[in-house]
Coordinates of C-alpha atoms and ligand atoms in Angstrom, one line a residue:
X1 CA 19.2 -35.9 4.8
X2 CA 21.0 -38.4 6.8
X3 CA 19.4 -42.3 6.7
X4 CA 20.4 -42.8 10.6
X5 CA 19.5 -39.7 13.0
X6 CA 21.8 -38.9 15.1
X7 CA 21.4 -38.1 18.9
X8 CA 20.1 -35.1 21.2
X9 CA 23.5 -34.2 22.3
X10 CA 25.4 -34.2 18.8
X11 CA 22.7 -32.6 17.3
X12 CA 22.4 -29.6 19.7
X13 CA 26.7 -29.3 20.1
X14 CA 26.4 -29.0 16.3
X15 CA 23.5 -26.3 16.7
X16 CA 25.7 -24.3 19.7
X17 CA 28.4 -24.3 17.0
X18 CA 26.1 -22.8 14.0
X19 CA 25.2 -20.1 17.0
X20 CA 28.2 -18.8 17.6
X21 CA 28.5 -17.6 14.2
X22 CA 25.2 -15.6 15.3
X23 CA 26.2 -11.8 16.2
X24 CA 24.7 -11.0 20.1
X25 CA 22.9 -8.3 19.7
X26 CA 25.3 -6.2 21.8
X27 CA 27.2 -4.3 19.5
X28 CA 24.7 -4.7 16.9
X29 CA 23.4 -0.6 16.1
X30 CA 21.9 -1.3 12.7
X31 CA 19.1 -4.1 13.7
X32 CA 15.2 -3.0 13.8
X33 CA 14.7 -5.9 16.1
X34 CA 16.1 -6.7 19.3
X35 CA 15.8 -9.5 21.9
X36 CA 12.9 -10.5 22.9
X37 CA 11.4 -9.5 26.0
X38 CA 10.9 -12.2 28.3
X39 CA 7.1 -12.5 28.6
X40 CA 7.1 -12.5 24.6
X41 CA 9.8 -16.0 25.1
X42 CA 7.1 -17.3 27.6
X43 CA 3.9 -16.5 26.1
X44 CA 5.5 -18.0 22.6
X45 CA 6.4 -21.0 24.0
X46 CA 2.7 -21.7 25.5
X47 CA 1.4 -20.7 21.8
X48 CA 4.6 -22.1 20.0
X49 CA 2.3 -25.5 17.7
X50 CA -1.0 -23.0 17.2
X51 CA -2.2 -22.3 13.7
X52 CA -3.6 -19.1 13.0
X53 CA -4.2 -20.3 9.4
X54 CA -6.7 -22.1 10.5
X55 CA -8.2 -19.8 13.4
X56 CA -11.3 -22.4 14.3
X57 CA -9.2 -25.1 15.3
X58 CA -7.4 -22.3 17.7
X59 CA -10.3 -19.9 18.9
X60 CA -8.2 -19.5 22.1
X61 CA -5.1 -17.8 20.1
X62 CA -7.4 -16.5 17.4
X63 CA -9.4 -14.6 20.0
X64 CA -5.8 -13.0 21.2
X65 CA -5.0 -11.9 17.7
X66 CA -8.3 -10.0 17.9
X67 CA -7.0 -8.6 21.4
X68 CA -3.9 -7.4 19.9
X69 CA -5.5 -5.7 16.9
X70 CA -7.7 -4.4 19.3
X71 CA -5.4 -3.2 22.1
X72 CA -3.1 -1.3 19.0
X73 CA -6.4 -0.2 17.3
X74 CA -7.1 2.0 20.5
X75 CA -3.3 2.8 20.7
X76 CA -3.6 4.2 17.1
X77 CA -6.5 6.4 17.6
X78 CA -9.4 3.8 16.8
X79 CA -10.6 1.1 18.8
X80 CA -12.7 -0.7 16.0
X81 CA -10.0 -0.5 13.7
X82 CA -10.2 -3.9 12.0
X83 CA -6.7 -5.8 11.1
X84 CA -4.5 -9.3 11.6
X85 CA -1.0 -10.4 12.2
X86 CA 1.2 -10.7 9.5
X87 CA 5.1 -11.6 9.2
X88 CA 6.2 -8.0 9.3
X89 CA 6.4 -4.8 7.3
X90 CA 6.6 -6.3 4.5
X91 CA 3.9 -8.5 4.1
X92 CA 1.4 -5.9 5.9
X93 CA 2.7 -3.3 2.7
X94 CA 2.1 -6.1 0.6
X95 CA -1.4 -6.7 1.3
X96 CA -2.1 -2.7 1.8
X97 CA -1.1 -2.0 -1.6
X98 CA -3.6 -5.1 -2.7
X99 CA -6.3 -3.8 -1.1
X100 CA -5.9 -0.7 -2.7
X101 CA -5.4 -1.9 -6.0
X102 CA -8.6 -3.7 -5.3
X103 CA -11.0 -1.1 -3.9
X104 CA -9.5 1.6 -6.5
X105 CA -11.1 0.3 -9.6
X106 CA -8.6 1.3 -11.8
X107 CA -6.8 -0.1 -14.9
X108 CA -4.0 1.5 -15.0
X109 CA -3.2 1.7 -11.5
X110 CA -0.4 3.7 -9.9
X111 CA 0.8 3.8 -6.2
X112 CA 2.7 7.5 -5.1
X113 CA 5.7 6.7 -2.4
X114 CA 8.3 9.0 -0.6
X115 CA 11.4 8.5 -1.5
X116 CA 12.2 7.4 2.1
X117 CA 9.9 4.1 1.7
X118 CA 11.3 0.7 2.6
X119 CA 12.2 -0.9 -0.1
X120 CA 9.2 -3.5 0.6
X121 CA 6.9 -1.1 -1.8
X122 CA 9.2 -1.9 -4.7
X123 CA 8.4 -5.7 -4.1
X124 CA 4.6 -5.1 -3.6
X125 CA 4.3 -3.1 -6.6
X126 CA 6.2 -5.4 -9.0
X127 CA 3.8 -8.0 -7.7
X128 CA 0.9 -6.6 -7.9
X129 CA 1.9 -4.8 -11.0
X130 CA 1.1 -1.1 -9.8
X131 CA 2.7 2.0 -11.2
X132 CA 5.2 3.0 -8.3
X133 CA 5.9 6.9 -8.6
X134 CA 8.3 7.8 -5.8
X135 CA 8.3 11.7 -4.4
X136 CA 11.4 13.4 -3.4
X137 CA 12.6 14.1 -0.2
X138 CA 12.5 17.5 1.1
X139 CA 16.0 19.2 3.3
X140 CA 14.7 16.9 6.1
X141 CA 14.8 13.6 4.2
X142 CA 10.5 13.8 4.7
X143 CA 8.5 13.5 1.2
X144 CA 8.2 16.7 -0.7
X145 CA 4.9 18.6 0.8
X146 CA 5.3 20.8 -2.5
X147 CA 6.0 17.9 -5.3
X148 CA 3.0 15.5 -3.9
X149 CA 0.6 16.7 -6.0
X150 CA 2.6 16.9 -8.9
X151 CA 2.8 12.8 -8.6
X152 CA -1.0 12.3 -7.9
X153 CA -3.7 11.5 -10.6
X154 CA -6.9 10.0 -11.7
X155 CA -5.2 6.5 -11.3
X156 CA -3.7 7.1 -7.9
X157 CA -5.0 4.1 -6.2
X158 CA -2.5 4.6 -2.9
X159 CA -0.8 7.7 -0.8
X160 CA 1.9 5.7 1.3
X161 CA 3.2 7.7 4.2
X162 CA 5.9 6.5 6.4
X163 CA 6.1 7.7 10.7
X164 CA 9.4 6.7 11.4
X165 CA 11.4 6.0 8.0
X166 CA 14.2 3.2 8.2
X167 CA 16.7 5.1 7.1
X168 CA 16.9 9.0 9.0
X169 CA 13.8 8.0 11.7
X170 CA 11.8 10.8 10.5
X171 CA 8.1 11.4 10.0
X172 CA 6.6 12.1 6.2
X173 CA 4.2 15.2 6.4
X174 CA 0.9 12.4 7.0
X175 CA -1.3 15.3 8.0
X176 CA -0.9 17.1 4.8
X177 CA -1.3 13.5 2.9
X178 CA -4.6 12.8 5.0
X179 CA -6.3 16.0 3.6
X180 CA -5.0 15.1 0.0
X181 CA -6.2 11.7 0.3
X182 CA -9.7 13.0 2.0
X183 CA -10.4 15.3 -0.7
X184 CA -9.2 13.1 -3.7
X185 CA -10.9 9.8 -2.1
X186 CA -7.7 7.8 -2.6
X187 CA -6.3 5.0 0.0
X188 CA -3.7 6.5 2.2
X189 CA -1.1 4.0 4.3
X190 CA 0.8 4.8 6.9
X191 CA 3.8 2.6 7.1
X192 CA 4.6 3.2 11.2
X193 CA 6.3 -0.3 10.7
X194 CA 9.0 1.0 13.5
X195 CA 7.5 4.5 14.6
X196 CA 4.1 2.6 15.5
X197 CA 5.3 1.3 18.6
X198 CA 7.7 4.8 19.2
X199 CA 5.5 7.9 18.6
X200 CA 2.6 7.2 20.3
X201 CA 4.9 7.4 23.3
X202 CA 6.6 10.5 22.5
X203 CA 5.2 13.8 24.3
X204 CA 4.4 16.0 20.9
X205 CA 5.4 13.7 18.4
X206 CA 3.6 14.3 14.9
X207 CA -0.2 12.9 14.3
X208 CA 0.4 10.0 11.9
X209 CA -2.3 8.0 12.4
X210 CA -6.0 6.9 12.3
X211 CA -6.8 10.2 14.7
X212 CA -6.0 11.7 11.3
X213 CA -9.3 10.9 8.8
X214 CA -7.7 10.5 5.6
X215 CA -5.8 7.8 7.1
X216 CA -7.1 4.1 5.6
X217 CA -4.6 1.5 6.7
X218 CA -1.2 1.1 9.0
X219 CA 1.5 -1.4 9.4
X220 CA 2.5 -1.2 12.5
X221 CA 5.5 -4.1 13.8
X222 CA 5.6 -5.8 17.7
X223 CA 8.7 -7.2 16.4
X224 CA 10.5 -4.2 16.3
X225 CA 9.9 -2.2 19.3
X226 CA 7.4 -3.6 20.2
X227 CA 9.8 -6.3 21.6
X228 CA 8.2 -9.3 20.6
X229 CA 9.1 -12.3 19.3
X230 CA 9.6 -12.9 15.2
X231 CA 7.7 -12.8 13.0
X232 CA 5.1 -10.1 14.2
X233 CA 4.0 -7.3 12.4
X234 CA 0.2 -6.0 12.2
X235 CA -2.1 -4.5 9.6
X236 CA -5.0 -1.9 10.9
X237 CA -7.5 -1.1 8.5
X238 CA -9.8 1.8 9.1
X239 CA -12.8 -0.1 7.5
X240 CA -12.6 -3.9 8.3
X241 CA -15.2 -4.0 5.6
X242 CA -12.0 -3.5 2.8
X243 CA -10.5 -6.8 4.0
X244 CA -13.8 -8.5 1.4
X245 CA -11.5 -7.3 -1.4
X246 CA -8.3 -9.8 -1.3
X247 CA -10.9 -12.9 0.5
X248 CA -10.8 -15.9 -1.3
X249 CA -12.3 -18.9 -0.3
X250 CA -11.0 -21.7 1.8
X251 CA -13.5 -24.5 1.7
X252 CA -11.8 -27.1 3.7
X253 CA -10.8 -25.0 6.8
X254 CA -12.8 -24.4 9.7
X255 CA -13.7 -20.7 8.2
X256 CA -14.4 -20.7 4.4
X257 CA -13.0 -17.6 3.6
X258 CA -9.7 -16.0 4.2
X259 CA -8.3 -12.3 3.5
X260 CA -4.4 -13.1 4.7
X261 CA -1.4 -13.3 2.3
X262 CA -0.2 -16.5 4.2
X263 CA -2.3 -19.5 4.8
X264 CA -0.2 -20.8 8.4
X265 CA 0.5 -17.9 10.4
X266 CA 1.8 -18.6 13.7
X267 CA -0.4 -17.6 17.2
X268 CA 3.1 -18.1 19.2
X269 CA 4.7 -14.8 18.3
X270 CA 0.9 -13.4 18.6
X271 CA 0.4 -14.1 22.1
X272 CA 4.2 -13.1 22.4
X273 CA 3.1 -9.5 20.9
X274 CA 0.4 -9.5 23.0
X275 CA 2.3 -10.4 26.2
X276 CA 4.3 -7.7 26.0
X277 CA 2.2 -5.1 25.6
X278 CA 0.1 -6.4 28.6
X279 CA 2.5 -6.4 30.7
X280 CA 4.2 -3.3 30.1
X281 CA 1.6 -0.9 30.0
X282 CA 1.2 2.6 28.4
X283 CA 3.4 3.6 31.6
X284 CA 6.0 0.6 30.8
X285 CA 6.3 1.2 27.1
X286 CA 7.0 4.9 27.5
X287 CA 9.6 4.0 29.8
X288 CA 11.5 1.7 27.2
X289 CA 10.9 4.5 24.6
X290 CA 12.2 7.2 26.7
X291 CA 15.2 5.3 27.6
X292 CA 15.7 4.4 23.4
X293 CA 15.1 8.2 22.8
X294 CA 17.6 9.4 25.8
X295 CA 20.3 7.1 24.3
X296 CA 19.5 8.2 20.6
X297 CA 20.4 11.9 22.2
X298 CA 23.5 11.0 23.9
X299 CA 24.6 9.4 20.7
X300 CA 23.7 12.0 18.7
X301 CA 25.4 14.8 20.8
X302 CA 28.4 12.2 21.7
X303 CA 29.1 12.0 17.4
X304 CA 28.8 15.6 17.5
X305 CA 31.3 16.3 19.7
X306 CA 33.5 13.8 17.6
X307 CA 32.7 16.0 14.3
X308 CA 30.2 13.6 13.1
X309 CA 27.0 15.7 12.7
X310 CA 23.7 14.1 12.4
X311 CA 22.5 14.5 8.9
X312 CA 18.5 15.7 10.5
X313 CA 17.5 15.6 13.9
X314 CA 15.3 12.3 14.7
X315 CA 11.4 12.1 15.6
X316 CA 11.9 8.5 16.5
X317 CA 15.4 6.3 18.0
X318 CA 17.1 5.8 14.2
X319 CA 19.6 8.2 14.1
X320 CA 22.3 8.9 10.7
X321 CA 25.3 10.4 10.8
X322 CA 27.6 12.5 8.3
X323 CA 30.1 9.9 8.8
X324 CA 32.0 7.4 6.7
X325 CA 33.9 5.0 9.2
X326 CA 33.1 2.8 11.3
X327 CA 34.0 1.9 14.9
X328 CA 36.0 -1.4 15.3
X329 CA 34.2 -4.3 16.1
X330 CA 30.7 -2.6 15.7
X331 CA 27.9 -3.2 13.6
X332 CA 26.5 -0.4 11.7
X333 CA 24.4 0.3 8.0
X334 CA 24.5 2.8 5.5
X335 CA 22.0 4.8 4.4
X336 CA 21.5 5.0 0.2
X337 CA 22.9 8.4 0.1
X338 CA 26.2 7.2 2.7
X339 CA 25.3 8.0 5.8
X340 CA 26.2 5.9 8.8
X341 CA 22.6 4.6 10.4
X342 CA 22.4 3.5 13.9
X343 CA 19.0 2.6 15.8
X344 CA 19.0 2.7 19.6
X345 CA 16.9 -0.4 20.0
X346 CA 16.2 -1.4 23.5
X347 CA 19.3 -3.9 23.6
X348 CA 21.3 -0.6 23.2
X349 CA 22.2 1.1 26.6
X350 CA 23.8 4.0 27.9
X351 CA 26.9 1.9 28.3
X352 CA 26.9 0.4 25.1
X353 CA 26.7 4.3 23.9
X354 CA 29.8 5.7 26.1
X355 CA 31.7 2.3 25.0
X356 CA 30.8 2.9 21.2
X357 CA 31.9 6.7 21.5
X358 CA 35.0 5.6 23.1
X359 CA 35.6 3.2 19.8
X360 CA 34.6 6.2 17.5
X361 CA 37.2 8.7 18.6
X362 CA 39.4 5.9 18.3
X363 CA 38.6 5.1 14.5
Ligands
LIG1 N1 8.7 -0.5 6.8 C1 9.7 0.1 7.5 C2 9.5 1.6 7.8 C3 10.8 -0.6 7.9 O1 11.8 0.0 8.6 C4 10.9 -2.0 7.6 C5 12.0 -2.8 8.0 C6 9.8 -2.6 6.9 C7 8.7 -1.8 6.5 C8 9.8 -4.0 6.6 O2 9.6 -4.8 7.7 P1 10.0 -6.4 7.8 O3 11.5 -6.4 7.6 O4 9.5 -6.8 9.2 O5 9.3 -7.0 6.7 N2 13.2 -2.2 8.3 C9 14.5 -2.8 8.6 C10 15.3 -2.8 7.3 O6 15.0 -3.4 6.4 C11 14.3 -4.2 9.1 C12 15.6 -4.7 9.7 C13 15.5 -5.4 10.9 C14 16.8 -4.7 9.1 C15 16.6 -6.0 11.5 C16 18.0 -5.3 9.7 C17 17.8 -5.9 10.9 O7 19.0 -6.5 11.5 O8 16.3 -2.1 7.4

């Protein structure tokens, strides 16, 4: 640290210059996230120094938190579906893989996965020390309908299920996983992380979630389409009654117990979730999905043309191709088996597409 500050202006030329290293999120194709949307700026900003950590001190924010779990609740098939912010996917896999580990009662516990899941179970697991048993991937890069139960036993403690996967924007089988989990009584999660905030306004998209009965818990993210500011992520429990299992207690804050992972959360990017969702609608987020989805298509038919077929036909806007090169001056990922991933994020429009398919045919 310095033992003289120094003033507004050389402080904030120094920041512009740290910026400009920043990518814009123009050419970016490979990002889950995606600029905010301007409501979320303006309602974070009004929320930007509230605590959620400490919700009694904030009942104002705390009581929007409780909106927004609300407001996805019914948006997920279940209005009383108890839940709270978190930072994101991973936290909200985290803390559903803790739950289960606590309601399962078992000693030996082990947690079944599709080999599609974020790599965010492989950190929960080694920190809660669970068993993780992963189940291969069908043609369609969805978990195995036919090698599930060959993974399950008596010390399954967690199904995880994923409606949009990361990596080929597909949806896992979560139907035939609700009836497993039903009839077995074990935990099933949904991680709909990015497809939470997609399929629900998609005409015939795949049930995923709580309208199916064997599903428990979801993570569902406002950060990534939902178009929020970061961090913002969300995790919807079927039975807010489950939440007793990870509460410990808190003696000196205004409520004297607390179920979180984090102490401080913040209520800016709440209200910023919130905002967005308010404002936009069911009829204003399906028109930013449909536009993410028509883009998706162009790109998908666009590579096509170029003889760079998509390795499986999307449910949601991530789309991989059999590709190995990359257009100049774009920003792609990799899947683990090669393929080039894009995801039409709402940044991405049909401009952006033509001008990346013109860089393509060049490459
Ligand atoms: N579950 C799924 C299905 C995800 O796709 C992700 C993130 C997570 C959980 C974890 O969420 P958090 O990162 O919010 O904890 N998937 C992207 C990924 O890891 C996130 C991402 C976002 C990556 C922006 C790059 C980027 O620029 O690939």
């Amino acid at each position: 640290m310095q033992k003289k500050g120094c003033s507004e202006e050389e402080l904030f030329s120094f920041l512009s210059s740290v910026k400009k290293n920043d990518r814009a999120y123009r050419k970016v194709l490979s990002s889950m996230c995606t600029i905010p949307h301007p409501v979320a700026v303006r309602a974070h900003n009004m929320f930007i120094e509230t605590n959620l950590g400490d919700p009694g001190l904030f009942m104002g924010t705390a009581s929007l938190e409780a909106l927004l779990v609300e407001r996805l609740g019914s948006l997920l098939h279940y209005k009383d579906a108890g839940g709270y912010s978190t930072s994101g996917g991973t936290e909200s896999n985290i803390q559903a893989l803790r739950i289960a580990r606590e309601t399962g009662g078992k000693k030996f516990p082990n947690v079944v996965v599709p080999e599609s899941a974020h790599f965010s179970f492989e950190k929960a697991c080694e920190i809660l020390s669970l068993e993780l048993r992963t189940v291969p991937s069908d043609s369609e890069f969805r978990m195995d309908e036919n090698k599930i139960e060959d993974y399950i036993d008596k010390n399954t403690v967690c199904i995880v299920g994923v409606a949009g996967t990361t990596e080929y924007g597909v949806v896992d089988p979560i139907s035939y996983l609700s009836d497993i989990a039903g009839d077995r009584g074990i935990f099933l999660h949904v991680d709909a992380a990015f497809g939470g905030l997609v399929l629900p306004f998609i005409k015939n998209s795949p049930d995923f979630d709580f309208k199916l009965p064997g599903v428990s818990c979801i993570s569902v993210d406002p950060h990534k389409m939902g178009m929020s500011t970061i961090p913002a992520g969300c995790l919807l429990v079927r039975d807010p009654s489950v939440f007793r299992s990870t509460e410990v207690d808190t003696p000196y804050l205004t409520v004297h117990k607390e179920c979180t992972l984090c102490g401080t959360r913040p209520g800016g990017s709440v209200a910023a979730a919130f905002a967005v969702l308010e404002y936009l609608g069911e009829e204003g987020m399906k028109e930013v999905v449909d536009r993410c989805m028509k883009n998706t298509h162009k790109l998908i038919l666009g590579m096509g043309e170029l003889g760079y077929p998509v390795a499986v036909r999307p449910t949601v806007n991530v789309a991989s191709f059999l590709c190995d090169k990359t257009p100049k001056g774009w920003q792609v990922s990799r899947t683990r088996a090669g393929h080039m991933r894009t995801v039409c994020m709402p940044h991405i429009t049909e401009d952006v597409i033509d001008e990346f398919l013109k860089d393509a045919k060049e490459m």
